[in-house]
């Protein structure tokens, strides 16, 4: 049974979806991701969907769910690299994904997350860095 | 007592000659659009198929299935003429001059029998009239195809995506926005965003004559799609009357950045990207 790997990068979690998501996989991803956010205390979740070419309303809802759940655990969600066709499909389905931040690529997504986190709790992060250094 | 179908079979070459003569003597002949040789080939093909399919039985019945090949050739000629730029009158004259040629042959054969001549003439007339109706129908269809193709082309070229700055795209929309057009606009915009990895897109609607709730909905969709891609979309070029309509219709555009002119949208974009445009400190301004 395949699972989508969730990578931890500093204060963020990075998920790259390289296969077309079927419902079971998406639901597993949702629960895995939330558990990881809780375990690692991540401040941001970055989901790269540049390889996803097909979405349906279920997929759209899962992404929305992940964003809302992460928000509850104090983590921001950024979806990056959405294909034009996917964006059009989601809009036509009426899923505008409010509450989800978006960026063109992983690089810009990371910048966006860093910007948001820095604005929120600079001190906390600096403290963390200090303890890590010492 | 010779029958019309038989007469035509025997006189096929005469018919062709007469018909060619009629066509070439016509003052409306367009030898600029089609050479006489081509015309002859076309005419010969048609006479050949017509005569070989004509029988005494189907002469009475213009709708007979036997004429399918004739109609097919006529349709082909008509469509190609429509594309070449022939006028309906010229295409019509092509078929009507055939009728004259047929009458002439018939008249020569049946000189002594006026009653039969009259009867046969009527039948031929009915038949050729049917042919010309078909010709006109396909002629119009040919022109419609041309119009449809042009409409597609206009839709394609009327939505250019302009790169105004590194990371800023502008898309001036001119003309009415309908669903099909919004689709094209949206697709080309999103595609361009991916290709140039731009973070800001400006939709300029100063060339859109009117905004109703449907157009507004299309705009909102385009903006949402751009946002999902990870770029920001600004709508600019909103004229006062359009602002009035939008508010009167109760359309909520408060979640979308709107600017009055492309210039102010560009300024906003520069601001968002933390760019600054400054006048050069120099002598040229002083002079």
Coordinates of C-alpha atoms in Angstrom, one line a residue:
Chain A
X1 CA 0.0 0.0 0.0
X2 CA 1.7 3.2 -1.1
X3 CA 1.7 6.3 0.9
X4 CA 2.8 9.9 0.1
X5 CA 6.0 10.8 1.9
X6 CA 5.9 13.8 4.2
X7 CA 9.2 15.5 4.6
X8 CA 10.1 17.8 7.5
X9 CA 12.2 20.8 6.6
X10 CA 12.9 23.0 9.6
X11 CA 9.6 24.3 10.8
X12 CA 7.7 23.2 7.7
X13 CA 6.4 20.0 6.3
X14 CA 6.9 19.4 2.6
X15 CA 4.6 17.1 0.6
X16 CA 5.1 16.5 -3.1
X17 CA 2.3 14.6 -4.8
X18 CA 3.9 12.8 -7.7
X19 CA 1.1 10.4 -8.5
X20 CA -2.5 10.9 -9.4
X21 CA -4.4 10.9 -6.1
X22 CA -7.2 8.4 -5.7
X23 CA -9.6 8.8 -2.9
X24 CA -8.1 6.4 -0.4
X25 CA -4.6 7.8 -0.9
X26 CA -5.9 11.4 -0.4
X27 CA -7.7 10.4 2.8
X28 CA -4.5 8.7 4.1
X29 CA -2.5 11.8 3.3
X30 CA -5.0 13.9 5.2
X31 CA -4.7 11.9 8.4
X32 CA -0.9 11.3 8.1
X33 CA -0.3 15.0 7.5
X34 CA -2.4 16.2 10.4
X35 CA -0.7 13.7 12.7
X36 CA 2.7 14.9 11.5
X37 CA 1.8 18.5 12.1
X38 CA 0.8 17.6 15.6
X39 CA 3.9 15.5 16.3
X40 CA 6.5 18.0 14.9
X41 CA 4.7 21.2 15.8
X42 CA 5.2 22.4 12.3
X43 CA 4.3 26.0 11.5
X44 CA 3.7 25.5 7.9
X45 CA 2.6 22.9 5.4
X46 CA 3.7 23.1 1.8
X47 CA 1.9 20.9 -0.7
X48 CA 3.3 20.6 -4.2
X49 CA 0.7 19.5 -6.7
X50 CA 2.6 20.4 -9.9
X51 CA 2.5 16.7 -11.1
X52 CA -1.3 16.4 -10.5
X53 CA -3.2 16.7 -13.7
X54 CA -6.6 15.5 -12.6
X55 CA -8.7 16.7 -9.7
X56 CA -12.3 16.2 -8.7
X57 CA -14.4 17.8 -6.0
X58 CA -13.3 15.2 -3.5
X59 CA -9.6 16.1 -4.0
X60 CA -10.5 19.8 -3.8
X61 CA -12.3 19.2 -0.5
X62 CA -9.4 17.2 0.9
X63 CA -7.0 20.1 0.2
X64 CA -9.4 22.5 1.8
X65 CA -9.8 20.1 4.8
X66 CA -6.0 19.9 5.3
X67 CA -5.8 23.7 5.3
X68 CA -8.6 24.1 7.9
X69 CA -7.2 21.3 10.1
X70 CA -3.7 22.7 10.0
X71 CA -5.0 26.1 10.8
X72 CA -6.6 24.6 13.9
X73 CA -3.1 23.3 14.9
X74 CA -1.6 26.7 14.1
X75 CA 0.1 25.9 10.9
X76 CA -0.4 27.6 7.5
X77 CA -1.0 25.7 4.3
X78 CA 0.5 26.7 1.0
X79 CA -0.5 24.8 -2.2
X80 CA 2.1 25.3 -5.0
X81 CA 2.4 24.6 -8.6
X82 CA -1.2 24.1 -9.6
X83 CA -1.7 23.3 -13.3
X84 CA -3.9 25.7 -15.3
X85 CA -6.3 22.9 -16.1
X86 CA -6.6 22.0 -12.5
X87 CA -7.2 25.6 -11.4
X88 CA -9.9 26.0 -14.0
X89 CA -11.5 22.7 -13.0
X90 CA -11.6 23.7 -9.3
X91 CA -13.1 27.1 -10.1
X92 CA -15.7 25.5 -12.3
X93 CA -16.5 23.1 -9.4
X94 CA -17.0 26.2 -7.2
X95 CA -14.1 25.3 -5.0
X96 CA -12.1 28.5 -4.6
X97 CA -10.2 27.0 -1.6
X98 CA -10.5 29.9 0.7
X99 CA -8.0 29.8 3.6
X100 CA -5.5 28.1 1.4
X101 CA -2.4 30.1 0.4
X102 CA -1.1 29.5 -3.1
X103 CA 2.2 30.1 -4.9
X104 CA 3.6 29.4 -8.3
X105 CA 6.4 27.0 -7.3
X106 CA 8.0 25.5 -4.2
X107 CA 10.6 28.3 -4.0
X108 CA 8.0 31.0 -3.9
X109 CA 5.8 28.9 -1.6
X110 CA 8.7 28.6 0.9
X111 CA 9.3 32.3 0.8
X112 CA 5.6 32.9 1.4
X113 CA 5.6 30.5 4.4
X114 CA 8.7 32.1 5.9
X115 CA 7.3 35.5 5.5
X116 CA 4.1 34.5 7.3
X117 CA 5.9 32.7 10.1
X118 CA 8.4 35.6 10.5
X119 CA 5.6 38.1 10.8
X120 CA 3.9 35.9 13.4
X121 CA 6.5 34.7 15.8
X122 CA 10.0 35.9 15.2
X123 CA 11.1 35.5 18.7
X124 CA 10.0 32.0 19.1
X125 CA 11.9 30.9 16.0
X126 CA 15.0 32.8 17.1
X127 CA 14.8 31.1 20.5
X128 CA 14.6 27.7 18.8
X129 CA 17.6 28.5 16.6
X130 CA 19.6 29.6 19.7
X131 CA 18.8 26.4 21.5
X132 CA 19.7 24.4 18.4
X133 CA 23.1 26.2 18.1
X134 CA 24.1 25.9 21.8
Chain B
X1 CA -39.8 9.7 -80.9
X2 CA -36.5 10.5 -79.0
X3 CA -36.6 11.0 -75.2
X4 CA -34.8 13.7 -73.4
X5 CA -32.4 11.4 -71.5
X6 CA -31.5 9.6 -74.6
X7 CA -30.9 12.9 -76.5
X8 CA -28.7 14.2 -73.8
X9 CA -26.7 11.0 -73.8
X10 CA -26.0 11.2 -77.5
X11 CA -25.3 14.9 -77.4
X12 CA -23.1 15.0 -74.3
X13 CA -20.2 16.7 -76.1
X14 CA -22.6 19.2 -77.8
X15 CA -24.1 20.1 -74.4
X16 CA -20.6 20.7 -73.0
X17 CA -19.6 22.9 -75.9
X18 CA -22.8 24.9 -75.7
X19 CA -22.5 25.3 -72.0
X20 CA -18.9 26.4 -72.2
X21 CA -19.9 28.9 -74.9
X22 CA -22.7 30.2 -72.7
X23 CA -20.4 30.6 -69.7
X24 CA -17.5 32.2 -71.6
X25 CA -19.8 34.7 -73.3
X26 CA -21.3 35.7 -70.0
X27 CA -20.1 39.2 -69.1
X28 CA -20.0 38.2 -65.4
X29 CA -17.3 35.5 -66.1
X30 CA -14.7 35.6 -63.5
X31 CA -11.6 34.5 -65.3
X32 CA -9.6 36.2 -62.6
X33 CA -10.8 33.7 -60.0
X34 CA -10.7 30.6 -62.2
X35 CA -8.9 29.8 -65.4
X36 CA -11.0 28.7 -68.4
X37 CA -9.3 25.2 -68.3
X38 CA -10.3 24.7 -64.7
X39 CA -13.8 25.8 -65.6
X40 CA -13.9 23.4 -68.5
X41 CA -12.7 20.5 -66.3
X42 CA -15.4 21.4 -63.7
X43 CA -18.1 21.6 -66.3
X44 CA -17.1 18.4 -68.1
X45 CA -17.2 16.5 -64.8
X46 CA -20.7 17.7 -64.0
X47 CA -22.1 17.1 -67.5
X48 CA -20.6 13.6 -67.5
X49 CA -22.1 12.6 -64.1
X50 CA -25.4 14.3 -64.9
X51 CA -25.9 12.6 -68.3
X52 CA -24.8 9.2 -67.1
X53 CA -27.2 9.3 -64.1
X54 CA -30.1 10.7 -66.1
X55 CA -32.9 8.3 -67.0
X56 CA -36.4 8.7 -68.3
X57 CA -37.8 7.6 -65.0
X58 CA -35.9 10.0 -62.7
X59 CA -36.3 12.9 -65.0
X60 CA -39.8 13.2 -63.5
X61 CA -38.5 13.1 -60.0
X62 CA -35.9 15.8 -59.1
X63 CA -35.6 14.3 -55.5
X64 CA -34.6 10.9 -56.9
X65 CA -31.6 9.2 -55.2
X66 CA -30.0 8.8 -58.6
X67 CA -28.9 12.4 -58.5
X68 CA -26.9 12.0 -55.3
X69 CA -23.5 11.9 -57.2
X70 CA -24.6 15.0 -59.2
X71 CA -25.5 16.9 -56.0
X72 CA -22.3 15.8 -54.4
X73 CA -20.2 17.3 -57.2
X74 CA -22.4 20.4 -57.3
X75 CA -21.9 20.8 -53.5
X76 CA -18.1 20.5 -53.9
X77 CA -18.0 23.1 -56.7
X78 CA -20.3 25.4 -54.7
X79 CA -18.2 25.2 -51.5
X80 CA -14.9 25.7 -53.3
X81 CA -16.4 28.7 -55.2
X82 CA -17.6 30.2 -52.0
X83 CA -14.1 30.0 -50.6
X84 CA -12.6 31.4 -53.8
X85 CA -14.7 34.5 -53.4
X86 CA -17.4 34.0 -56.1
X87 CA -20.6 35.8 -55.6
X88 CA -23.9 33.9 -55.3
X89 CA -25.0 35.3 -58.6
X90 CA -21.9 34.0 -60.4
X91 CA -22.2 30.6 -58.8
X92 CA -25.9 30.6 -59.8
X93 CA -25.1 31.6 -63.3
X94 CA -22.9 28.5 -63.6
X95 CA -25.8 26.2 -63.1
X96 CA -28.4 28.3 -65.0
X97 CA -26.2 28.4 -68.1
X98 CA -26.3 24.6 -68.1
X99 CA -30.1 24.8 -68.3
X100 CA -29.9 27.0 -71.4
X101 CA -27.5 24.6 -73.1
X102 CA -29.8 21.7 -72.3
X103 CA -32.8 23.6 -73.7
X104 CA -31.0 24.4 -76.9
X105 CA -30.1 20.8 -77.5
X106 CA -33.6 19.7 -76.8
X107 CA -35.0 22.3 -79.1
X108 CA -32.9 21.2 -82.0
X109 CA -34.0 17.6 -81.5
X110 CA -37.7 18.1 -81.0
X111 CA -38.3 20.9 -83.4
X112 CA -41.3 19.2 -84.9
X113 CA -43.0 18.2 -81.8
X114 CA -43.9 21.3 -79.8
X115 CA -46.0 19.5 -77.2
X116 CA -43.3 17.1 -76.2
X117 CA -40.7 19.8 -76.3
X118 CA -42.8 21.8 -73.9
X119 CA -43.3 18.9 -71.6
X120 CA -39.6 17.9 -71.6
X121 CA -38.5 21.5 -71.1
X122 CA -40.6 21.8 -68.0
X123 CA -39.1 18.6 -66.5
X124 CA -35.6 19.7 -67.3
X125 CA -36.3 23.1 -65.8
X126 CA -37.6 21.6 -62.6
X127 CA -34.6 19.3 -62.3
X128 CA -32.0 22.1 -62.9
X129 CA -33.9 24.4 -60.6
X130 CA -33.5 21.8 -57.9
X131 CA -29.8 21.6 -58.6
X132 CA -29.4 25.4 -58.3
X133 CA -31.3 25.4 -55.0
X134 CA -28.8 22.8 -53.7
X135 CA -26.0 24.9 -55.1
X136 CA -27.2 27.9 -53.2
X137 CA -27.7 26.0 -50.0
X138 CA -24.2 24.6 -50.1
X139 CA -22.8 28.0 -51.2
X140 CA -24.3 29.6 -48.1
X141 CA -23.0 26.7 -45.9
X142 CA -19.5 27.3 -47.4
X143 CA -19.7 31.0 -46.5
X144 CA -20.9 30.2 -43.0
X145 CA -17.8 27.9 -42.6
X146 CA -15.6 30.9 -43.6
X147 CA -17.4 33.1 -41.0
X148 CA -17.1 30.5 -38.3
X149 CA -13.4 30.1 -39.0
X150 CA -12.9 33.8 -38.8
X151 CA -14.8 34.0 -35.6
X152 CA -12.5 31.4 -34.1
X153 CA -9.5 33.3 -35.4
X154 CA -10.7 36.6 -33.9
X155 CA -11.2 34.9 -30.6
X156 CA -7.7 33.5 -30.8
X157 CA -5.9 36.8 -31.6
X158 CA -8.1 39.1 -29.6
X159 CA -6.7 37.8 -26.3
X160 CA -3.0 38.6 -26.2
X161 CA -1.1 38.2 -23.0
X162 CA 1.5 40.9 -22.6
X163 CA 4.5 40.8 -20.4
X164 CA 4.8 44.3 -19.1
X165 CA 7.5 43.6 -16.6
X166 CA 9.4 40.7 -15.2
X167 CA 6.7 38.9 -13.3
X168 CA 3.8 41.1 -14.3
X169 CA 1.4 40.1 -17.1
X170 CA -1.2 42.3 -18.6
X171 CA -4.2 41.0 -20.5
X172 CA -6.3 43.7 -22.3
X173 CA -9.8 42.4 -23.1
X174 CA -11.5 44.0 -26.0
X175 CA -15.1 43.1 -26.9
X176 CA -17.9 41.3 -25.2
X177 CA -16.9 38.6 -22.8
X178 CA -18.9 35.4 -23.1
X179 CA -18.3 31.9 -21.7
X180 CA -16.4 30.6 -24.6
X181 CA -14.2 33.7 -24.8
X182 CA -13.6 33.7 -21.0
X183 CA -12.4 30.1 -21.3
X184 CA -9.9 31.1 -24.0
X185 CA -8.8 34.2 -22.0
X186 CA -8.4 32.2 -18.8
X187 CA -6.5 29.4 -20.4
X188 CA -4.0 31.6 -22.2
X189 CA -3.5 33.7 -19.1
X190 CA -2.9 30.7 -16.8
X191 CA -0.6 29.1 -19.4
X192 CA 1.4 32.3 -19.6
X193 CA 1.6 32.6 -15.8
X194 CA 3.2 29.1 -15.7
X195 CA 5.5 29.8 -18.6
X196 CA 6.8 33.1 -17.3
X197 CA 6.3 32.3 -13.6
X198 CA 4.7 35.7 -13.1
X199 CA 3.2 36.5 -9.8
X200 CA 0.8 39.3 -10.9
X201 CA -1.7 39.4 -13.7
X202 CA -3.6 42.5 -14.7
X203 CA -6.9 42.0 -16.4
X204 CA -7.8 45.3 -18.2
X205 CA -11.5 45.5 -19.1
X206 CA -11.5 49.0 -20.5
X207 CA -12.4 47.5 -23.9
X208 CA -15.4 45.6 -22.6
X209 CA -18.5 47.5 -23.6
X210 CA -20.8 46.2 -20.9
X211 CA -20.6 44.2 -17.7
X212 CA -23.6 42.1 -16.7
X213 CA -23.8 39.6 -13.9
X214 CA -22.6 36.8 -16.2
X215 CA -19.5 38.7 -17.4
X216 CA -18.8 39.6 -13.8
X217 CA -19.1 36.0 -12.8
X218 CA -16.6 35.1 -15.6
X219 CA -14.2 37.7 -14.3
X220 CA -14.5 36.4 -10.7
X221 CA -13.8 32.9 -12.0
X222 CA -10.7 34.1 -13.9
X223 CA -9.4 35.8 -10.7
X224 CA -10.1 32.8 -8.5
X225 CA -8.2 30.5 -11.0
X226 CA -5.3 32.8 -11.0
X227 CA -5.2 32.9 -7.3
X228 CA -5.3 29.1 -7.1
X229 CA -2.2 29.0 -9.4
X230 CA -0.4 31.2 -6.8
X231 CA -0.5 34.5 -8.6
X232 CA -2.5 37.7 -7.9
X233 CA -5.0 39.1 -10.3
X234 CA -5.9 42.8 -10.6
X235 CA -8.8 44.0 -12.6
X236 CA -8.2 47.4 -14.1
X237 CA -9.9 49.8 -16.5
X238 CA -13.2 49.9 -14.8
X239 CA -15.2 52.8 -16.3
X240 CA -17.6 54.8 -14.1
X241 CA -20.7 53.4 -15.9
X242 CA -19.4 49.9 -15.4
X243 CA -18.8 50.6 -11.7
X244 CA -22.4 51.8 -11.5
X245 CA -23.7 48.6 -13.2
X246 CA -21.7 46.4 -11.0
X247 CA -23.1 48.0 -7.8
X248 CA -26.6 48.2 -9.1
X249 CA -26.5 44.5 -10.0
X250 CA -25.3 43.8 -6.4
X251 CA -22.1 42.0 -7.6
X252 CA -19.6 41.7 -4.9
X253 CA -16.1 42.4 -6.1
X254 CA -14.7 43.4 -2.7
X255 CA -12.4 40.4 -2.6
X256 CA -10.7 41.4 -5.8
X257 CA -8.2 44.2 -6.2
X258 CA -9.7 46.7 -8.7
X259 CA -8.1 49.7 -10.2
X260 CA -9.4 52.5 -12.4
X261 CA -6.6 52.5 -14.9
X262 CA -3.9 50.2 -16.1
X263 CA -1.4 52.7 -14.8
X264 CA -2.6 52.5 -11.3
X265 CA -2.8 48.7 -11.5
X266 CA 0.8 48.7 -12.6
X267 CA 1.7 51.0 -9.7
X268 CA 0.0 48.6 -7.3
X269 CA 1.9 45.7 -8.9
X270 CA 5.2 47.4 -8.5
X271 CA 4.3 48.1 -4.9
X272 CA 3.5 44.5 -4.2
X273 CA 6.8 43.3 -5.8
X274 CA 8.6 46.0 -3.9
X275 CA 9.8 47.7 -7.1
X276 CA 10.2 51.5 -7.4
X277 CA 10.1 53.6 -10.5
X278 CA 12.0 56.8 -10.2
X279 CA 12.8 59.8 -12.3
X280 CA 16.5 59.9 -13.1
X281 CA 18.3 62.7 -11.3
X282 CA 19.9 64.4 -14.2
X283 CA 20.4 67.4 -16.4
X284 CA 17.8 66.5 -19.1
X285 CA 14.9 67.6 -16.8
X286 CA 16.7 70.9 -16.0
X287 CA 17.3 72.0 -19.6

